Amino acid sequence: KSAKIFGAGGVGGKENGLKAEQKTPLQTIEIADGEYEIESFGENYLPLDFAQMSLDGVNYGEKLPLIGIFQKLLSMRYEGEVYLKKKFEIREIPSVLKLYSEEKDRMQAYVNGRKITLKNAENSAGKDGFFEADILPYVKNGENELIEIYRFHQSEETYYALFGDGVTEGLRNCMRYETFIETVFLSGNFGVFSENVRNGREKNTRLADSFYIAAAPKKARDFVTEGFPFFAGKMRLKKTFVCENGKKKHSTRLTFSGRYHWADVYINGKFAGSAGFEDFVDVSDLIVAGENVAEIDLYTGNRNLLGPHHIKGAEEELSVSPYSFELNGTWKDGKSEEFTNRYSFVRFGFFSETN
């Protein structure tokens, strides 16, 4: 319930949306740090971007990144069936668990030996081009196995654009793959946790190597380390705080330090405003002396969901290009010296620079 309250000089005229015909003391309340109740969230995600590859469905090799497997198949000019084995751990089975894939017709998929059927994604805002399958009936506590089977094929025109002599960059930019091996995503009302999560070297970055699914947390202070490392979308948060001075005597700003795309703020059940272009909301007409309740719709983007997660020596890329994800020209036998298996994330939510 703690909040930092800062006094300031009087405010006259108009300043950043605050109106006063006479000087009124301004107080700023910072509630960024500390724990937030998580009232709801849309979907949480766990991408499966590593696999073991087999060309006969029996003998599987070592675990490799999917982009490395794809580059390996291209260098082989392989034509035929490809089997990918992916594993994921569940410690508490959620009530909703789906698999999202960008492939449907050119991929068969089996969860723990049972074939799944992909259909067009429902509620498809932000999921255009994706297909989904309900895999809840097929999973179990412990280790689960997903097998994907592709019919891998590329045209001679594609191979010429990739490996031909004198090929221009313009031609490569017009190239289209007939088969591409994409990351699939697990989605549902679960939490995603890691036993090896740690702070990165760069400011407000977090690193982890492996993950498991368990019950989503009811409260969190650092969303990346406490259940939402790959989260993207909307999350409803709640926090109670105390204000010593009521609305009659002071103009009051509620400030939200941290990192987020947008935040719609409700005070004591009423809409107060949005933080985004500014990191504060004027709550003068809604706040009361004593205990107040802030409910916040927090929106965050796709950086932690889509990455890039695996660039060696870079925990947060400030300039992103296709190379950041594909590392073209660096792969040999499914491995790259520019790739690291660890995942990198950026912290999101409300927090001060010192916490």
GROMACS .gro file of C-alpha atoms in nm:
model
  355
    1LYS     CA    1   0.000   0.000   0.000
    2SER     CA    2   0.302   0.228   0.016
    3ALA     CA    3   0.335   0.522  -0.218
    4LYS     CA    4   0.592   0.793  -0.262
    5ILE     CA    5   0.434   1.137  -0.226
    6PHE     CA    6   0.624   1.442  -0.341
    7GLY     CA    7   0.520   1.798  -0.262
    8ALA     CA    8   0.568   2.080  -0.513
    9GLY     CA    9   0.506   2.450  -0.555
   10GLY     CA   10   0.170   2.594  -0.649
   11VAL     CA   11   0.022   2.550  -0.994
   12GLY     CA   12  -0.140   2.841  -1.176
   13GLY     CA   13  -0.310   2.856  -1.515
   14LYS     CA   14  -0.273   2.542  -1.728
   15GLU     CA   15   0.015   2.297  -1.715
   16ASN     CA   16   0.004   1.953  -1.878
   17GLY     CA   17  -0.371   1.927  -1.846
   18LEU     CA   18  -0.394   2.060  -1.487
   19LYS     CA   19  -0.624   2.359  -1.453
   20ALA     CA   20  -0.635   2.600  -1.164
   21GLU     CA   21  -0.767   2.952  -1.140
   22GLN     CA   22  -0.563   3.010  -0.828
   23LYS     CA   23  -0.249   2.859  -0.695
   24THR     CA   24  -0.310   2.508  -0.566
   25PRO     CA   25  -0.046   2.286  -0.407
   26LEU     CA   26   0.060   2.003  -0.638
   27GLN     CA   27   0.139   1.659  -0.502
   28THR     CA   28   0.281   1.377  -0.710
   29ILE     CA   29   0.222   1.020  -0.602
   30GLU     CA   30   0.456   0.754  -0.741
   31ILE     CA   31   0.323   0.398  -0.712
   32ALA     CA   32   0.554   0.229  -0.960
   33ASP     CA   33   0.751   0.008  -0.722
   34GLY     CA   34   0.615  -0.283  -0.526
   35GLU     CA   35   0.376  -0.567  -0.588
   36TYR     CA   36   0.067  -0.551  -0.808
   37GLU     CA   37  -0.237  -0.776  -0.799
   38ILE     CA   38  -0.302  -0.938  -1.139
   39GLU     CA   39  -0.678  -0.931  -1.191
   40SER     CA   40  -0.675  -1.067  -1.546
   41PHE     CA   41  -0.467  -1.105  -1.861
   42GLY     CA   42  -0.551  -1.202  -2.217
   43GLU     CA   43  -0.319  -1.489  -2.302
   44ASN     CA   44   0.025  -1.591  -2.191
   45TYR     CA   45   0.270  -1.755  -2.431
   46LEU     CA   46   0.557  -2.001  -2.450
   47PRO     CA   47   0.734  -2.024  -2.789
   48LEU     CA   48   0.891  -2.354  -2.893
   49ASP     CA   49   1.187  -2.251  -3.107
   50PHE     CA   50   1.425  -2.545  -3.056
   51ALA     CA   51   1.388  -2.901  -3.182
   52GLN     CA   52   1.560  -3.229  -3.254
   53MET     CA   53   1.552  -3.318  -3.624
   54SER     CA   54   1.504  -3.653  -3.793
   55LEU     CA   55   1.478  -3.746  -4.159
   56ASP     CA   56   1.328  -4.090  -4.094
   57GLY     CA   57   1.110  -4.032  -3.787
   58VAL     CA   58   1.322  -4.270  -3.579
   59ASN     CA   59   1.672  -4.132  -3.532
   60TYR     CA   60   1.682  -3.779  -3.391
   61GLY     CA   61   1.985  -3.554  -3.361
   62GLU     CA   62   2.083  -3.299  -3.099
   63LYS     CA   63   1.858  -3.009  -3.005
   64LEU     CA   64   1.912  -2.714  -3.237
   65PRO     CA   65   1.743  -2.377  -3.297
   66LEU     CA   66   1.475  -2.393  -3.564
   67ILE     CA   67   1.649  -2.130  -3.777
   68GLY     CA   68   1.963  -2.345  -3.764
   69ILE     CA   69   1.769  -2.654  -3.873
   70PHE     CA   70   1.614  -2.456  -4.158
   71GLN     CA   71   1.951  -2.328  -4.276
   72LYS     CA   72   2.092  -2.680  -4.254
   73LEU     CA   73   1.815  -2.819  -4.474
   74LEU     CA   74   1.872  -2.541  -4.726
   75SER     CA   75   2.246  -2.612  -4.742
   76MET     CA   76   2.165  -2.983  -4.798
   77ARG     CA   77   1.913  -2.893  -5.070
   78TYR     CA   78   1.699  -3.147  -4.893
   79GLU     CA   79   1.375  -3.274  -5.046
   80GLY     CA   80   1.144  -3.494  -4.839
   81GLU     CA   81   0.987  -3.541  -4.500
   82VAL     CA   82   1.137  -3.371  -4.195
   83TYR     CA   83   1.045  -3.469  -3.839
   84LEU     CA   84   1.090  -3.220  -3.555
   85LYS     CA   85   1.066  -3.324  -3.191
   86LYS     CA   86   0.998  -3.050  -2.938
   87LYS     CA   87   0.956  -3.090  -2.563
   88PHE     CA   88   0.786  -2.876  -2.300
   89GLU     CA   89   0.733  -2.919  -1.926
   90ILE     CA   90   0.407  -2.869  -1.737
   91ARG     CA   91   0.403  -2.866  -1.357
   92GLU     CA   92   0.042  -2.755  -1.318
   93ILE     CA   93  -0.203  -2.815  -1.603
   94PRO     CA   94  -0.394  -2.495  -1.689
   95SER     CA   95  -0.762  -2.480  -1.784
   96VAL     CA   96  -0.681  -2.332  -2.126
   97LEU     CA   97  -0.394  -2.452  -2.346
   98LYS     CA   98  -0.371  -2.396  -2.720
   99LEU     CA   99  -0.105  -2.432  -2.986
  100TYR     CA  100  -0.064  -2.160  -3.249
  101SER     CA  101   0.109  -2.225  -3.580
  102GLU     CA  102   0.152  -2.035  -3.906
  103GLU     CA  103   0.149  -2.369  -4.092
  104LYS     CA  104  -0.153  -2.590  -4.142
  105ASP     CA  105  -0.164  -2.770  -4.475
  106ARG     CA  106   0.210  -2.843  -4.498
  107MET     CA  107   0.252  -2.968  -4.142
  108GLN     CA  108   0.117  -3.256  -3.935
  109ALA     CA  109   0.145  -3.233  -3.559
  110TYR     CA  110   0.116  -3.483  -3.273
  111VAL     CA  111   0.110  -3.411  -2.898
  112ASN     CA  112   0.218  -3.709  -2.689
  113GLY     CA  113   0.145  -3.935  -2.985
  114ARG     CA  114  -0.205  -3.801  -3.060
  115LYS     CA  115  -0.271  -3.609  -3.379
  116ILE     CA  116  -0.400  -3.255  -3.341
  117THR     CA  117  -0.617  -3.064  -3.588
  118LEU     CA  118  -0.539  -2.700  -3.664
  119LYS     CA  119  -0.813  -2.453  -3.756
  120ASN     CA  120  -0.832  -2.079  -3.817
  121ALA     CA  121  -0.751  -1.888  -3.500
  122GLU     CA  122  -1.052  -1.746  -3.317
  123ASN     CA  123  -1.054  -1.391  -3.181
  124SER     CA  124  -0.783  -1.338  -3.437
  125ALA     CA  125  -0.688  -0.977  -3.360
  126GLY     CA  126  -0.310  -0.985  -3.386
  127LYS     CA  127  -0.318  -1.348  -3.504
  128ASP     CA  128  -0.383  -1.304  -3.876
  129GLY     CA  129  -0.229  -1.595  -4.063
  130PHE     CA  130  -0.221  -1.819  -3.756
  131PHE     CA  131  -0.396  -2.149  -3.695
  132GLU     CA  132  -0.480  -2.297  -3.356
  133ALA     CA  133  -0.548  -2.628  -3.188
  134ASP     CA  134  -0.681  -2.706  -2.841
  135ILE     CA  135  -0.418  -2.937  -2.695
  136LEU     CA  136  -0.545  -2.945  -2.337
  137PRO     CA  137  -0.690  -3.300  -2.372
  138TYR     CA  138  -0.351  -3.433  -2.484
  139VAL     CA  139  -0.108  -3.295  -2.226
  140LYS     CA  140   0.008  -3.425  -1.889
  141ASN     CA  141   0.205  -3.309  -1.589
  142GLY     CA  142   0.575  -3.354  -1.653
  143GLU     CA  143   0.749  -3.369  -1.989
  144ASN     CA  144   0.535  -3.343  -2.302
  145GLU     CA  145   0.637  -3.412  -2.660
  146LEU     CA  146   0.532  -3.236  -2.977
  147ILE     CA  147   0.619  -3.396  -3.313
  148GLU     CA  148   0.588  -3.185  -3.628
  149ILE     CA  149   0.618  -3.341  -3.974
  150TYR     CA  150   0.692  -3.124  -4.276
  151ARG     CA  151   0.722  -3.205  -4.645
  152PHE     CA  152   1.031  -2.994  -4.715
  153HIS     CA  153   1.066  -2.852  -5.065
  154GLN     CA  154   1.228  -2.550  -5.228
  155SER     CA  155   1.226  -2.462  -5.596
  156GLU     CA  156   1.539  -2.438  -5.808
  157GLU     CA  157   1.468  -2.065  -5.842
  158THR     CA  158   1.491  -2.033  -5.463
  159TYR     CA  159   1.819  -2.222  -5.447
  160TYR     CA  160   1.958  -2.011  -5.730
  161ALA     CA  161   1.863  -1.690  -5.543
  162LEU     CA  162   2.033  -1.828  -5.231
  163PHE     CA  163   2.347  -1.984  -5.373
  164GLY     CA  164   2.381  -1.878  -5.737
  165ASP     CA  165   2.672  -1.675  -5.873
  166GLY     CA  166   2.619  -1.305  -5.933
  167VAL     CA  167   2.281  -1.292  -5.761
  168THR     CA  168   2.179  -0.938  -5.669
  169GLU     CA  169   2.035  -0.834  -5.337
  170GLY     CA  170   1.720  -0.724  -5.522
  171LEU     CA  171   1.663  -1.078  -5.647
  172ARG     CA  172   1.717  -1.225  -5.300
  173ASN     CA  173   1.464  -0.978  -5.160
  174CYS     CA  174   1.205  -1.109  -5.406
  175MET     CA  175   1.268  -1.472  -5.309
  176ARG     CA  176   0.991  -1.678  -5.153
  177TYR     CA  177   1.042  -2.002  -4.960
  178GLU     CA  178   0.807  -2.286  -5.052
  179THR     CA  179   0.859  -2.440  -4.707
  180PHE     CA  180   0.959  -2.247  -4.398
  181ILE     CA  181   0.997  -2.391  -4.049
  182GLU     CA  182   0.829  -2.153  -3.806
  183THR     CA  183   0.819  -2.127  -3.429
  184VAL     CA  184   0.495  -2.254  -3.277
  185PHE     CA  185   0.351  -2.099  -2.961
  186LEU     CA  186   0.174  -2.248  -2.663
  187SER     CA  187  -0.094  -2.013  -2.534
  188GLY     CA  188  -0.329  -2.012  -2.236
  189ASN     CA  189  -0.405  -1.891  -1.886
  190PHE     CA  190  -0.081  -2.022  -1.736
  191GLY     CA  191   0.239  -1.878  -1.595
  192VAL     CA  192   0.581  -1.934  -1.751
  193PHE     CA  193   0.869  -1.976  -1.509
  194SER     CA  194   1.241  -2.050  -1.517
  195GLU     CA  195   1.469  -2.190  -1.251
  196ASN     CA  196   1.768  -2.008  -1.402
  197VAL     CA  197   1.630  -1.658  -1.462
  198ARG     CA  198   1.882  -1.385  -1.383
  199ASN     CA  199   1.960  -1.019  -1.437
  200GLY     CA  200   2.145  -0.930  -1.754
  201ARG     CA  201   2.444  -0.702  -1.789
  202GLU     CA  202   2.241  -0.437  -1.968
  203LYS     CA  203   1.998  -0.221  -1.777
  204ASN     CA  204   1.658  -0.379  -1.706
  205THR     CA  205   1.732  -0.695  -1.904
  206ARG     CA  206   1.662  -1.049  -1.783
  207LEU     CA  207   1.812  -1.377  -1.906
  208ALA     CA  208   1.693  -1.738  -1.886
  209ASP     CA  209   1.773  -2.073  -2.047
  210SER     CA  210   1.469  -2.299  -2.003
  211PHE     CA  211   1.107  -2.274  -1.891
  212TYR     CA  212   0.811  -2.463  -1.751
  213ILE     CA  213   0.437  -2.401  -1.733
  214ALA     CA  214   0.257  -2.371  -1.399
  215ALA     CA  215  -0.033  -2.176  -1.247
  216ALA     CA  216  -0.034  -1.806  -1.328
  217PRO     CA  217   0.062  -1.583  -1.034
  218LYS     CA  218  -0.198  -1.373  -0.855
  219LYS     CA  219   0.057  -1.103  -0.772
  220ALA     CA  220   0.388  -0.993  -0.920
  221ARG     CA  221   0.657  -0.731  -0.880
  222ASP     CA  222   0.873  -0.816  -1.185
  223PHE     CA  223   0.650  -0.966  -1.454
  224VAL     CA  224   0.935  -1.112  -1.659
  225THR     CA  225   1.078  -1.315  -1.372
  226GLU     CA  226   0.744  -1.398  -1.207
  227GLY     CA  227   0.545  -1.574  -1.477
  228PHE     CA  228   0.525  -1.353  -1.787
  229PRO     CA  229   0.861  -1.350  -1.973
  230PHE     CA  230   0.699  -1.383  -2.319
  231PHE     CA  231   0.385  -1.184  -2.247
  232ALA     CA  232   0.234  -0.947  -2.504
  233GLY     CA  233  -0.102  -0.774  -2.486
  234LYS     CA  234  -0.324  -0.640  -2.210
  235MET     CA  235  -0.305  -0.708  -1.837
  236ARG     CA  236  -0.540  -0.569  -1.569
  237LEU     CA  237  -0.353  -0.474  -1.251
  238LYS     CA  238  -0.467  -0.347  -0.913
  239LYS     CA  239  -0.290  -0.163  -0.636
  240THR     CA  240  -0.408   0.006  -0.316
  241PHE     CA  241  -0.224   0.313  -0.192
  242VAL     CA  242  -0.268   0.581   0.071
  243CYS     CA  243  -0.292   0.953   0.002
  244GLU     CA  244  -0.252   1.186   0.297
  245ASN     CA  245  -0.414   1.488   0.130
  246GLY     CA  246  -0.758   1.483  -0.029
  247LYS     CA  247  -0.869   1.637  -0.357
  248LYS     CA  248  -1.001   1.962  -0.206
  249LYS     CA  249  -0.664   2.091  -0.093
  250HIS     CA  250  -0.427   1.959  -0.358
  251SER     CA  251  -0.391   1.891  -0.728
  252THR     CA  252  -0.265   1.537  -0.759
  253ARG     CA  253  -0.071   1.351  -1.024
  254LEU     CA  254  -0.032   0.976  -1.017
  255THR     CA  255   0.295   0.884  -1.191
  256PHE     CA  256   0.390   0.554  -1.351
  257SER     CA  257   0.761   0.512  -1.406
  258GLY     CA  258   0.873   0.203  -1.592
  259ARG     CA  259   0.846   0.057  -1.940
  260TYR     CA  260   0.518  -0.006  -2.119
  261HIS     CA  261   0.330   0.095  -2.433
  262TRP     CA  262   0.014   0.233  -2.277
  263ALA     CA  263  -0.177   0.232  -1.950
  264ASP     CA  264  -0.544   0.317  -1.890
  265VAL     CA  265  -0.589   0.419  -1.527
  266TYR     CA  266  -0.897   0.390  -1.306
  267ILE     CA  267  -0.910   0.540  -0.957
  268ASN     CA  268  -1.169   0.417  -0.711
  269GLY     CA  269  -1.368   0.263  -0.996
  270LYS     CA  270  -1.368   0.565  -1.228
  271PHE     CA  271  -1.158   0.631  -1.538
  272ALA     CA  272  -0.884   0.885  -1.464
  273GLY     CA  273  -0.687   0.897  -1.788
  274SER     CA  274  -0.409   0.728  -1.982
  275ALA     CA  275  -0.033   0.718  -1.942
  276GLY     CA  276   0.173   0.674  -2.253
  277PHE     CA  277   0.295   0.996  -2.406
  278GLU     CA  278   0.328   1.124  -2.047
  279ASP     CA  279   0.409   0.905  -1.748
  280PHE     CA  280   0.145   1.058  -1.521
  281VAL     CA  281  -0.232   1.095  -1.490
  282ASP     CA  282  -0.421   1.380  -1.322
  283VAL     CA  283  -0.634   1.219  -1.050
  284SER     CA  284  -0.728   1.536  -0.862
  285ASP     CA  285  -1.104   1.486  -0.899
  286LEU     CA  286  -1.103   1.118  -0.804
  287ILE     CA  287  -0.857   1.073  -0.522
  288VAL     CA  288  -0.959   1.087  -0.155
  289ALA     CA  289  -0.767   1.133   0.165
  290GLY     CA  290  -0.673   0.790   0.296
  291GLU     CA  291  -0.690   0.464   0.106
  292ASN     CA  292  -0.738   0.462  -0.273
  293VAL     CA  293  -0.757   0.184  -0.529
  294ALA     CA  294  -0.583   0.207  -0.867
  295GLU     CA  295  -0.682  -0.037  -1.142
  296ILE     CA  296  -0.469  -0.023  -1.452
  297ASP     CA  297  -0.503  -0.178  -1.797
  298LEU     CA  298  -0.139  -0.224  -1.890
  299TYR     CA  299  -0.049  -0.278  -2.257
  300THR     CA  300   0.286  -0.411  -2.373
  301GLY     CA  301   0.417  -0.503  -2.718
  302ASN     CA  302   0.572  -0.805  -2.887
  303ARG     CA  303   0.939  -0.754  -2.805
  304ASN     CA  304   0.956  -1.028  -2.540
  305LEU     CA  305   0.728  -1.259  -2.738
  306LEU     CA  306   0.908  -1.240  -3.072
  307GLY     CA  307   1.258  -1.131  -2.974
  308PRO     CA  308   1.526  -1.122  -3.092
  309HIS     CA  309   1.618  -1.345  -2.797
  310HIS     CA  310   1.938  -1.519  -2.905
  311ILE     CA  311   2.199  -1.274  -3.035
  312LYS     CA  312   2.530  -1.346  -2.870
  313GLY     CA  313   2.671  -1.046  -2.686
  314ALA     CA  314   2.353  -0.838  -2.723
  315GLU     CA  315   2.082  -0.855  -2.459
  316GLU     CA  316   1.867  -0.579  -2.608
  317GLU     CA  317   1.893  -0.487  -2.974
  318LEU     CA  318   1.799  -0.123  -3.024
  319SER     CA  319   1.818  -0.157  -3.403
  320VAL     CA  320   1.642  -0.465  -3.540
  321SER     CA  321   1.655  -0.609  -3.892
  322PRO     CA  322   1.587  -0.952  -4.048
  323TYR     CA  323   1.949  -1.037  -3.969
  324SER     CA  324   1.871  -1.002  -3.597
  325PHE     CA  325   1.647  -1.308  -3.623
  326GLU     CA  326   1.802  -1.511  -3.906
  327LEU     CA  327   2.177  -1.441  -3.876
  328ASN     CA  328   2.210  -1.527  -4.243
  329GLY     CA  329   2.555  -1.628  -4.360
  330THR     CA  330   2.671  -1.744  -4.015
  331TRP     CA  331   2.526  -2.098  -4.001
  332LYS     CA  332   2.715  -2.421  -4.044
  333ASP     CA  333   2.557  -2.760  -3.974
  334GLY     CA  334   2.275  -2.598  -3.777
  335LYS     CA  335   2.498  -2.382  -3.555
  336SER     CA  336   2.619  -2.022  -3.557
  337GLU     CA  337   2.890  -1.846  -3.359
  338GLU     CA  338   2.660  -1.540  -3.349
  339PHE     CA  339   2.378  -1.736  -3.179
  340THR     CA  340   2.337  -1.817  -2.812
  341ASN     CA  341   2.083  -2.059  -2.663
  342ARG     CA  342   1.992  -1.828  -2.376
  343TYR     CA  343   1.687  -1.603  -2.404
  344SER     CA  344   1.704  -1.229  -2.338
  345PHE     CA  345   1.408  -1.017  -2.225
  346VAL     CA  346   1.345  -0.656  -2.136
  347ARG     CA  347   1.166  -0.572  -1.814
  348PHE     CA  348   0.817  -0.426  -1.859
  349GLY     CA  349   0.559  -0.276  -1.627
  350PHE     CA  350   0.594  -0.013  -1.355
  351PHE     CA  351   0.920   0.036  -1.170
  352SER     CA  352   1.155   0.318  -1.079
  353GLU     CA  353   1.505   0.344  -1.219
  354THR     CA  354   1.652   0.232  -0.886
  355ASN     CA  355   1.448  -0.089  -0.855
   0.00000   0.00000   0.00000
